[in-house]
Amino acid sequence: MSEAEQRQIRCLVAKVGLDGHDRGAHVISRAFRDAGFEVIYSGLHREPEEIVQAAVQEDVDVLGISILSGAHDTLVPEIIEGLKSYGAFDDTLVLVGGIIPDEDEQELKAMGVAEVFGPGASMDEMITFVRENAPDRS
């Protein structure tokens, strides 16, 4: 992928719910920017509908949901359903980052999450995954 194509990848890094731990989201945002992606950061304590609205309005290719509160099994499905209601799910790569139990990871993937990145996941791995899997809108 050329540098120009990399810059066309638009990412929303979102913090959903009451989770106030945002260091990881900031690190991911910076790494994605350094990789040439356009990055929008939601800020803390966003409701699922706020994240859906931001993803739709900003026409993002990638939605990275950072969640450490343990509410992923409730909040992520709400976001996915919201994207579907706007017809935006099929052309948005949805990623989840945080501490997600293995059995929950499989459930998230079954509902359409493309990948779950836990603690210790490498930035290179995440960037490569996005480059290889972001929707081609050309």
C-alpha positions as a Markdown table, in Angstrom:
| # | Residue | x | y | z |
|---|---|---|---|---|
| 1 | Met | 0.0 | 0.0 | 0.0 |
| 2 | Ser | 1.4 | 3.4 | -0.9 |
| 3 | Glu | 1.9 | 6.2 | 1.6 |
| 4 | Ala | -1.0 | 8.1 | 0.0 |
| 5 | Glu | -3.4 | 5.1 | 0.4 |
| 6 | Gln | -2.3 | 4.7 | 4.1 |
| 7 | Arg | -3.2 | 8.3 | 4.8 |
| 8 | Gln | -6.7 | 7.7 | 3.5 |
| 9 | Ile | -7.5 | 5.3 | 6.3 |
| 10 | Arg | -9.7 | 7.1 | 8.8 |
| 11 | Cys | -9.8 | 5.7 | 12.3 |
| 12 | Leu | -12.0 | 6.6 | 15.3 |
| 13 | Val | -10.4 | 5.5 | 18.6 |
| 14 | Ala | -13.3 | 5.4 | 21.1 |
| 15 | Lys | -13.6 | 5.1 | 24.9 |
| 16 | Val | -17.1 | 3.8 | 25.7 |
| 17 | Gly | -18.9 | 3.8 | 29.1 |
| 18 | Leu | -17.5 | 4.6 | 32.5 |
| 19 | Asp | -14.0 | 3.4 | 31.8 |
| 20 | Gly | -11.7 | 6.2 | 32.7 |
| 21 | His | -8.4 | 4.6 | 31.7 |
| 22 | Asp | -7.3 | 6.2 | 28.5 |
| 23 | Arg | -3.6 | 5.8 | 28.3 |
| 24 | Gly | -3.8 | 2.9 | 25.9 |
| 25 | Ala | -6.2 | 4.8 | 23.7 |
| 26 | His | -3.8 | 7.7 | 23.5 |
| 27 | Val | -0.9 | 5.4 | 22.7 |
| 28 | Ile | -2.9 | 3.7 | 19.9 |
| 29 | Ser | -4.0 | 7.0 | 18.5 |
| 30 | Arg | -0.4 | 8.2 | 18.4 |
| 31 | Ala | 0.9 | 5.0 | 16.8 |
| 32 | Phe | -1.9 | 5.1 | 14.2 |
| 33 | Arg | -1.1 | 8.8 | 13.4 |
| 34 | Asp | 2.6 | 7.9 | 13.1 |
| 35 | Ala | 1.7 | 5.1 | 10.7 |
| 36 | Gly | 0.0 | 7.7 | 8.5 |
| 37 | Phe | -3.7 | 7.1 | 9.4 |
| 38 | Glu | -6.1 | 9.9 | 10.1 |
| 39 | Val | -7.2 | 9.5 | 13.7 |
| 40 | Ile | -10.1 | 10.9 | 15.6 |
| 41 | Tyr | -10.2 | 10.3 | 19.4 |
| 42 | Ser | -13.6 | 10.3 | 21.1 |
| 43 | Gly | -12.5 | 11.4 | 24.5 |
| 44 | Leu | -13.7 | 9.6 | 27.7 |
| 45 | His | -17.0 | 8.3 | 28.9 |
| 46 | Arg | -18.9 | 8.2 | 25.6 |
| 47 | Glu | -22.2 | 6.5 | 25.2 |
| 48 | Pro | -22.5 | 3.8 | 22.5 |
| 49 | Glu | -24.8 | 6.1 | 20.4 |
| 50 | Glu | -22.3 | 8.9 | 20.6 |
| 51 | Ile | -19.6 | 6.6 | 19.2 |
| 52 | Val | -22.0 | 5.4 | 16.4 |
| 53 | Gln | -22.8 | 9.0 | 15.5 |
| 54 | Ala | -19.1 | 10.0 | 15.4 |
| 55 | Ala | -18.2 | 6.9 | 13.3 |
| 56 | Val | -21.0 | 7.7 | 10.8 |
| 57 | Gln | -20.5 | 11.4 | 10.7 |
| 58 | Glu | -16.8 | 11.1 | 10.3 |
| 59 | Asp | -17.2 | 8.3 | 7.7 |
| 60 | Val | -14.4 | 6.3 | 9.3 |
| 61 | Asp | -12.9 | 3.1 | 7.9 |
| 62 | Val | -11.9 | 1.8 | 11.3 |
| 63 | Leu | -13.5 | 2.0 | 14.7 |
| 64 | Gly | -11.2 | 1.0 | 17.5 |
| 65 | Ile | -13.1 | 0.6 | 20.8 |
| 66 | Ser | -11.0 | 0.7 | 23.9 |
| 67 | Ile | -12.7 | -0.8 | 27.0 |
| 68 | Leu | -11.3 | -1.9 | 30.3 |
| 69 | Ser | -14.4 | -1.7 | 32.4 |
| 70 | Gly | -15.7 | -5.2 | 31.8 |
| 71 | Ala | -18.8 | -3.9 | 30.1 |
| 72 | His | -17.7 | -5.0 | 26.6 |
| 73 | Asp | -20.4 | -7.7 | 26.5 |
| 74 | Thr | -23.1 | -5.0 | 26.8 |
| 75 | Leu | -21.6 | -1.9 | 25.1 |
| 76 | Val | -19.9 | -3.4 | 22.1 |
| 77 | Pro | -23.1 | -5.1 | 20.8 |
| 78 | Glu | -24.9 | -1.7 | 21.2 |
| 79 | Ile | -22.3 | 0.0 | 19.0 |
| 80 | Ile | -22.5 | -2.8 | 16.4 |
| 81 | Glu | -26.2 | -2.6 | 16.3 |
| 82 | Gly | -26.1 | 1.1 | 16.0 |
| 83 | Leu | -23.6 | 0.9 | 13.0 |
| 84 | Lys | -26.0 | -1.6 | 11.4 |
| 85 | Ser | -29.0 | 0.7 | 11.8 |
| 86 | Tyr | -27.1 | 3.3 | 9.8 |
| 87 | Gly | -25.9 | 0.9 | 7.2 |
| 88 | Ala | -22.3 | 1.6 | 8.3 |
| 89 | Phe | -21.3 | -1.8 | 9.7 |
| 90 | Asp | -20.3 | -3.6 | 6.6 |
| 91 | Asp | -17.8 | -0.9 | 5.6 |
| 92 | Thr | -16.3 | -0.2 | 9.0 |
| 93 | Leu | -13.6 | -2.4 | 10.5 |
| 94 | Val | -14.5 | -2.8 | 14.2 |
| 95 | Leu | -11.6 | -3.6 | 16.6 |
| 96 | Val | -11.7 | -3.9 | 20.3 |
| 97 | Gly | -8.8 | -3.3 | 22.7 |
| 98 | Gly | -8.7 | -4.1 | 26.4 |
| 99 | Ile | -8.8 | -6.9 | 28.9 |
| 100 | Ile | -11.3 | -9.3 | 27.3 |
| 101 | Pro | -11.7 | -12.9 | 28.5 |
| 102 | Asp | -11.1 | -15.6 | 25.8 |
| 103 | Glu | -14.7 | -16.8 | 25.8 |
| 104 | Asp | -15.9 | -13.2 | 25.4 |
| 105 | Glu | -13.4 | -12.6 | 22.6 |
| 106 | Gln | -15.0 | -15.3 | 20.6 |
| 107 | Glu | -18.5 | -13.9 | 21.2 |
| 108 | Leu | -17.4 | -10.5 | 20.1 |
| 109 | Lys | -15.9 | -11.9 | 16.9 |
| 110 | Ala | -19.1 | -13.9 | 16.2 |
| 111 | Met | -21.1 | -10.6 | 16.3 |
| 112 | Gly | -18.7 | -9.0 | 13.8 |
| 113 | Val | -15.7 | -7.6 | 15.7 |
| 114 | Ala | -12.8 | -8.1 | 13.3 |
| 115 | Glu | -10.1 | -8.5 | 16.0 |
| 116 | Val | -9.5 | -8.1 | 19.7 |
| 117 | Phe | -6.2 | -6.8 | 20.9 |
| 118 | Gly | -5.3 | -7.4 | 24.5 |
| 119 | Pro | -2.6 | -6.1 | 26.8 |
| 120 | Gly | 0.9 | -6.5 | 25.2 |
| 121 | Ala | -0.4 | -6.6 | 21.6 |
| 122 | Ser | 2.3 | -5.0 | 19.4 |
| 123 | Met | 1.7 | -1.7 | 17.6 |
| 124 | Asp | 3.1 | -3.2 | 14.5 |
| 125 | Glu | 0.6 | -6.1 | 14.6 |
| 126 | Met | -2.3 | -3.6 | 15.0 |
| 127 | Ile | -1.1 | -1.3 | 12.2 |
| 128 | Thr | -0.5 | -4.3 | 9.9 |
| 129 | Phe | -4.0 | -5.6 | 10.7 |
| 130 | Val | -5.6 | -2.3 | 9.9 |
| 131 | Arg | -3.7 | -1.9 | 6.6 |
| 132 | Glu | -4.6 | -5.4 | 5.5 |
| 133 | Asn | -8.2 | -5.3 | 6.6 |
| 134 | Ala | -9.5 | -1.7 | 6.4 |
| 135 | Pro | -12.3 | -1.4 | 3.8 |
| 136 | Asp | -11.2 | -0.4 | 0.3 |
| 137 | Arg | -13.3 | 2.6 | -0.6 |
| 138 | Ser | -11.5 | 3.5 | -3.8 |
